């Protein structure tokens, strides 16, 4: 589309974008008949099962005809309940029993942090408000998520209004700050978390957030062996919740159900999106341990979170179809 003719605010205002009209399997087609290979799954691990899967199309149409929307603050739906059941029973790590639905990864990050802070507050640790992320990381494009992430280029235009957050060294074997190499690595990048927690005061830290495999900022960089085990130990030592950003790596994108499964590590909260709906509808989730949710249920009885489209019936129907397709 010619930038002078379009009414859309595209990301690049002077670029002429090809107009896609159809997708089938791994291929995309534009209005000029040109075929593209969707080699990166929608550029960011989105189209997990390919384009034009009829089972997903049918599920979306059937749900739209039956019930398109219900306000989640007042009702539940069979679609949201079944999608949550599938996520928990077929994919979630042991101990995870509850799911909060949102529209994408950025919302998942924001809500996971809100839940972590409220969890601490209800346990009498109201000073725990800081989030520690990593430099060269990305957890979403909302103001809050940009603040927790460490993508310098995306943060720069909004630096003045980003929430306060700390950032430690990334785990990047190809650009190690200590010039170490596997297997001699001393995991100093993981120990940077403990240093930072002690520097700002453990009583002030709510959560640490990290991608198992860094995607948008480092380009598919996995962690060094032993790194996440050390991170888990440090979080436990100081009462800090570990949020795993599995938005790009969840639901089998790395060969395991979750990226952290490669290291046998279990976080406290998991954010996910993208692959759960395969690009057919906006959908994201926060997975929480049953014990975590139980703490809040036994006190205030309510998380102070919510969006208009939280638990959208159409998106959850798509999620059900995509997850069943993956399982089959």
mmCIF file of C-alpha atoms in Angstrom, residues 6 10 44 52 56 79 128 189 194 263 276 305:
data_model
loop_
_atom_site.group_PDB
_atom_site.id
_atom_site.type_symbol
_atom_site.label_atom_id
_atom_site.label_comp_id
_atom_site.label_asym_id
_atom_site.label_seq_id
_atom_site.Cartn_x
_atom_site.Cartn_y
_atom_site.Cartn_z
ATOM 1 C CA UNK A 6 -3.255 4.444 3.195
ATOM 2 C CA UNK A 10 1.920 1.925 9.898
ATOM 3 C CA UNK A 44 7.957 -13.489 16.080
ATOM 4 C CA UNK A 52 -5.699 -21.610 7.074
ATOM 5 C CA UNK A 56 -9.479 -23.223 13.956
ATOM 6 C CA UNK A 79 -14.824 -21.310 26.125
ATOM 7 C CA UNK A 128 8.184 -5.123 47.656
ATOM 8 C CA UNK A 189 25.722 -12.901 35.120
ATOM 9 C CA UNK A 194 21.957 -11.381 43.975
ATOM 10 C CA UNK A 263 16.901 -26.659 32.370
ATOM 11 C CA UNK A 276 -1.356 -20.219 22.220
ATOM 12 C CA UNK A 305 -6.588 -6.577 37.490
#
